[in-house]
Coordinates of C-alpha atoms and ligand atoms in Angstrom, one line a residue:
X16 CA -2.5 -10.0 12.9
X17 CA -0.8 -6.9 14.1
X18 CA -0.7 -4.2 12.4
X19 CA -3.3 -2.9 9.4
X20 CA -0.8 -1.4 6.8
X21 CA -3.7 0.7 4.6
X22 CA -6.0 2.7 5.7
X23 CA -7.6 5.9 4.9
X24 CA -8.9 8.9 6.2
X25 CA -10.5 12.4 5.1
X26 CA -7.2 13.4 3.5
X27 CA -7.6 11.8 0.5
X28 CA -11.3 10.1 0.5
X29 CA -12.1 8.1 3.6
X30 CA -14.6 9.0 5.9
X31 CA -13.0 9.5 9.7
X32 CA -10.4 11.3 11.1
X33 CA -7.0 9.4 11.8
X34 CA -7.6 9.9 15.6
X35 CA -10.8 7.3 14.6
X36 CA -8.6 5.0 13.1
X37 CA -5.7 4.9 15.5
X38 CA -9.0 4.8 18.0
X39 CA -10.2 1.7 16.4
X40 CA -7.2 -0.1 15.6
X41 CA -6.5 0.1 19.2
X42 CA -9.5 -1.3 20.3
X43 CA -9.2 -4.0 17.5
X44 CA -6.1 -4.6 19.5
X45 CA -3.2 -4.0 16.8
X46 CA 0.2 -2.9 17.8
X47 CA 0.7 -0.7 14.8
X48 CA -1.5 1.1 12.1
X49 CA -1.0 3.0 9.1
X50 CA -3.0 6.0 7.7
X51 CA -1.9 5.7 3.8
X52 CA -4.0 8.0 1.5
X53 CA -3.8 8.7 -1.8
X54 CA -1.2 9.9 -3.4
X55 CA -0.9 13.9 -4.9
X56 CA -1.0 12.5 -8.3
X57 CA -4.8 11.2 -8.3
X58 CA -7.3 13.9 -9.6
X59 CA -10.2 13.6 -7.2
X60 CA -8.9 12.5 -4.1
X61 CA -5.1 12.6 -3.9
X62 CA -3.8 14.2 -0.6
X63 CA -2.7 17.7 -1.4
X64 CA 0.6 18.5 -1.4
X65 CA 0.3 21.6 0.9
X66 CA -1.1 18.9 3.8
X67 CA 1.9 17.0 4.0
X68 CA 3.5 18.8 7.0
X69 CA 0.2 18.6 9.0
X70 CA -0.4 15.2 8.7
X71 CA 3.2 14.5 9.7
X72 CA 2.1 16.4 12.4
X73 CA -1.1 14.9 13.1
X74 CA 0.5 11.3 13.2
X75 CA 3.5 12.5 15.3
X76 CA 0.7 14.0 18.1
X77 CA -0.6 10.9 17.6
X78 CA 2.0 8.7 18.5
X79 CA 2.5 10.9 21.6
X80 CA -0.4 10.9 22.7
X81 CA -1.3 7.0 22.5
X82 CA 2.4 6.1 23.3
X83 CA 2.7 2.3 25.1
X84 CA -0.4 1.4 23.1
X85 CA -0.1 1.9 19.6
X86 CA 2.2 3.1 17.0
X87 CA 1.0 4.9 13.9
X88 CA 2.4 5.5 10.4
X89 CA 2.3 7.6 8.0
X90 CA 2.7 6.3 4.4
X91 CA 1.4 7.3 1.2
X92 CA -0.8 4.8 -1.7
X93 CA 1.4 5.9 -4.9
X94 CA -0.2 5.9 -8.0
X95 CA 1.5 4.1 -11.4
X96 CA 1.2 7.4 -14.0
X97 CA 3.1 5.9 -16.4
X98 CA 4.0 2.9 -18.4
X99 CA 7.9 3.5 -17.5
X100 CA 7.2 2.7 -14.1
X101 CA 6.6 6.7 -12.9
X102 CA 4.7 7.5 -9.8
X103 CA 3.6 10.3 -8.1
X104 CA 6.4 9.5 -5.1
X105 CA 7.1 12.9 -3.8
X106 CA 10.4 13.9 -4.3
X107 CA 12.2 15.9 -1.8
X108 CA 9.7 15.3 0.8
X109 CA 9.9 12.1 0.9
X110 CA 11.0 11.9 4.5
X111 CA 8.0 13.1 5.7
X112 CA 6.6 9.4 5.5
X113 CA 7.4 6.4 7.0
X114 CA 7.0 4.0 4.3
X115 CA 5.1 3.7 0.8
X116 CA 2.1 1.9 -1.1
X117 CA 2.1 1.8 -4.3
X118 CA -0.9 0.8 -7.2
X119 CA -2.5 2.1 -10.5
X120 CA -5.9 3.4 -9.8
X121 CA -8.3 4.9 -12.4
X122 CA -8.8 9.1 -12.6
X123 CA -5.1 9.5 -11.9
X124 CA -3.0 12.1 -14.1
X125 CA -1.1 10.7 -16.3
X126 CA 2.5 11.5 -17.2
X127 CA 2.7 9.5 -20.8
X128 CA 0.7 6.2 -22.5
X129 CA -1.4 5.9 -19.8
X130 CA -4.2 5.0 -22.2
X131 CA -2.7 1.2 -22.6
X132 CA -3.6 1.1 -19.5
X133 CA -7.4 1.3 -19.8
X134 CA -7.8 0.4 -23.5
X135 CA -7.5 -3.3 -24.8
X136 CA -6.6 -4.7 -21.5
X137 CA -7.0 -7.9 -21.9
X138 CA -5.0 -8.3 -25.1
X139 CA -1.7 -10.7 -23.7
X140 CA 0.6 -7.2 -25.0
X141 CA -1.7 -4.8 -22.5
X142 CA -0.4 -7.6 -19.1
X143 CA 3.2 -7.6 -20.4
X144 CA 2.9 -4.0 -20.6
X145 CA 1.2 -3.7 -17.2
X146 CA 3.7 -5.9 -15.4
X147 CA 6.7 -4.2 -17.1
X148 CA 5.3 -0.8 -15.7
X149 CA 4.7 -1.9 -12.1
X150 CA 8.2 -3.9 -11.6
X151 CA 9.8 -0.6 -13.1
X152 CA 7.9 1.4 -10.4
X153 CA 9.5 -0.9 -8.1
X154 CA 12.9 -0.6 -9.5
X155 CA 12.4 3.2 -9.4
X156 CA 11.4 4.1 -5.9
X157 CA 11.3 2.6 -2.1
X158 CA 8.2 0.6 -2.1
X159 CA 6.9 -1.2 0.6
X160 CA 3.5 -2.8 -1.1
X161 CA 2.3 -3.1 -3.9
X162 CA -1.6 -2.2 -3.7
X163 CA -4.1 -5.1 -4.6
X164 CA -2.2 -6.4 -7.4
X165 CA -4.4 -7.2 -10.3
X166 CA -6.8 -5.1 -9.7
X167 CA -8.0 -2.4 -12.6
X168 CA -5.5 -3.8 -15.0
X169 CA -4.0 -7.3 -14.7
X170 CA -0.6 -8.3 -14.6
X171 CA 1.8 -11.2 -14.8
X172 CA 1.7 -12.2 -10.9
X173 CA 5.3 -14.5 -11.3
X174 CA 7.3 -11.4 -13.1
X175 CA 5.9 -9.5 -10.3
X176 CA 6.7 -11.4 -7.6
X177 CA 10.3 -11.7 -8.9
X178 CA 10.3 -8.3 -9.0
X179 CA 8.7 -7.6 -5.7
X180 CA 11.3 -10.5 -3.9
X181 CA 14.5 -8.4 -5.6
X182 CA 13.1 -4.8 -4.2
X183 CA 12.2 -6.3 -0.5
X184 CA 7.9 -5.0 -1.0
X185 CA 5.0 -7.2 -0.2
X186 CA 2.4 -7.9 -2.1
X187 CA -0.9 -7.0 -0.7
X188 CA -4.0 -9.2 -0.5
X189 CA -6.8 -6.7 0.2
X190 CA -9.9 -7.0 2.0
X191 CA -11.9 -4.4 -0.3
X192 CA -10.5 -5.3 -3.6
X193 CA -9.6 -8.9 -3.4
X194 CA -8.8 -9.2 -6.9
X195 CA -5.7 -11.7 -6.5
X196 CA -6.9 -15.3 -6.6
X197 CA -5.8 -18.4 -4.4
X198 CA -3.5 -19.6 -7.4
X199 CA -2.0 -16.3 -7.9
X200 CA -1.1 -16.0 -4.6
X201 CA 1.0 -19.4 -5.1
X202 CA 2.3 -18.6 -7.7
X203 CA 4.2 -16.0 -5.8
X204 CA 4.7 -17.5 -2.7
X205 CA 6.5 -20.3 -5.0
X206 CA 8.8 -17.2 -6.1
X207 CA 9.1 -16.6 -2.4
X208 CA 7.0 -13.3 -2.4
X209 CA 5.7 -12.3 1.0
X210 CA 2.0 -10.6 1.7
X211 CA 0.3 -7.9 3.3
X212 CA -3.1 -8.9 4.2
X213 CA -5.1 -5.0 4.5
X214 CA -8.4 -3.6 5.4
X215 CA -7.9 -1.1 3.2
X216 CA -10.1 1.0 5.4
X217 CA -12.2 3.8 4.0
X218 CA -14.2 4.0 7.5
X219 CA -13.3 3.9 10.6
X220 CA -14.7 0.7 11.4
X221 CA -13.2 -1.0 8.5
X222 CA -10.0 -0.7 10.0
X223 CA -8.4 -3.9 10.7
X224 CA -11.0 -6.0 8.9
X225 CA -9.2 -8.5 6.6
X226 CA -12.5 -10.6 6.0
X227 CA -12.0 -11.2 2.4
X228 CA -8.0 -11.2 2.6
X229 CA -7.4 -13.5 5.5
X230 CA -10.2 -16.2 3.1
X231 CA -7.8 -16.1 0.4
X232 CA -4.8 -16.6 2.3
X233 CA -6.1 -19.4 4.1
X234 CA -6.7 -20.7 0.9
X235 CA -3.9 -20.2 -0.6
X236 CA -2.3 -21.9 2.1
X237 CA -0.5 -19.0 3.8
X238 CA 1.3 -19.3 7.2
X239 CA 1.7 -16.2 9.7
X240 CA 5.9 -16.7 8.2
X241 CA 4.4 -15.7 4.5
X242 CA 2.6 -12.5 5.9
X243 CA 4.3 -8.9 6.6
X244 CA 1.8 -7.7 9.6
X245 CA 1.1 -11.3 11.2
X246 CA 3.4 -12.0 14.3
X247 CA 6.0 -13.8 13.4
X248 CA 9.6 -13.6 11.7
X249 CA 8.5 -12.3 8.6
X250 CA 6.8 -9.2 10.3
X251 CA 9.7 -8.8 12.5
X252 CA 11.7 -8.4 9.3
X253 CA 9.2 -6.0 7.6
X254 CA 9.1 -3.8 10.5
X255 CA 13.4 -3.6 10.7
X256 CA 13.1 -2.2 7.0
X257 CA 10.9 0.6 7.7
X258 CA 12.6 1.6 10.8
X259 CA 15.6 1.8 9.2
X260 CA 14.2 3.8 6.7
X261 CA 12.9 6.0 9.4
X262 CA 16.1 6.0 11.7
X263 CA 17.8 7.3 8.2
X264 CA 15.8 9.9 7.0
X265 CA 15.5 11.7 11.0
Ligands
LIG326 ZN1 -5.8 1.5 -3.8
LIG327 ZN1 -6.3 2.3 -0.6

């Protein structure tokens, strides 16, 4: 593994600075880590909109100052406010970040029918509903992962992965919220989906520790080729997408 694609920090409702997590994914020995907090759009611990600029310029300090041994990105976890596929992606200042999660999470603010969300989610309408929401989502905007899919409301993992192969994002297997099973994850390879396997860090020390992800993937029988931040081909790949990204938006 090299690079941890999600972690957070005090900006939205981890516990350490970003300097501790660039601090301890260096010493992990990862070439690359991401701070991704929440997105604006979450009521208790969404990153404000007014601290965009200075963690842009918090990460860019960072990158100078640990240049040759790590490079660190800035992304943002989205949040799914509405059953059309909305998000709180931030519009116009977008290119302040290098790339983008994206997942539903409880306490968010919702823009419309966000109840179907929470209410009657099992019923077979609520995961057509679910998975018809998140592929819009990633229709709708440049996502990069989709955040522990399955969690909080459950979806239709072979729709999504169809989905997910079309727009070019991973689908994450996450360390802290490893709702996606073995068979799931399958499922989607069999659709040719790649992964993300994430700490999902909410403490510094957390960060690069897939425990629970890298299990599952080894169960599901993943190879280094299926995952986005293992070396490998697949990596290489997911790396030219965001750098693109990045060389257009300078
Ligand atoms: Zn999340
Ligand atoms: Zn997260």
């Amino acid at each position: 593994m090299i690079a941890d694609y999600h972690t957070h920090t005090r900006y939205s409702h981890g516990k350490g600075s970003v300097e501790d997590n660039v601090l301890a994914a260096i010493a992990g020995g990862f070439r690359r880590v991401a701070i991704t907090d929440h997105g604006p759009g979450h009521k208790f611990y969404g990153v404000r909109l007014e601290k965009f600029e200075s963690m842009r310029r918090e990460i860019d300090a960072m990158n100078a100052k640990y240049a040759g041994r790590i490079e660190v990105l800035l992304g943002l976890e989205l949040n799914l406010i509405s059953l059309g596929g909305e998000t709180d992606y931030p519009s116009g200042r977008a290119e302040l970040f290098d790339f983008f999660l994206m997942g539903y999470h409880r306490g968010v603010f919702p823009r419309s029918g966000l109840l179907s969300f929470t209410i009657l989610k099992r019923a077979p309408e609520a995961i057509s509903r679910n998975t018809r929401a998140v592929c819009r989502a990633l229709d709708r905007y440049p996502i990069d992962i989709v955040s522990h899919p399955g969690e909080y409301i459950p979806l239709d993992i072979t729709l999504l992965a169809k989905a997910a192969v079309k727009s070019g994002a991973a689908l994450e297997i996450n360390a802290s919220h490893p709702a996606i099973t073995p068979e799931q994850i399958r499922l989607a390879k069999a659709e040719g989906a790649l992964f993300a396997l994430s700490s999902d860090a909410h403490t510094p020390g957390r960060v690069g520790d897939f425990g629970a992800a890298e299990r599952l993937a080894a169960e599901a029988g993943l190879t280094e080729e299926d995952i986005v931040n293992a070396e490998g081909l697949a990596g290489e790949r997911f790396w030219e997408r965001i750098r693109a990204r990045r060389g257009t938006s300078d």
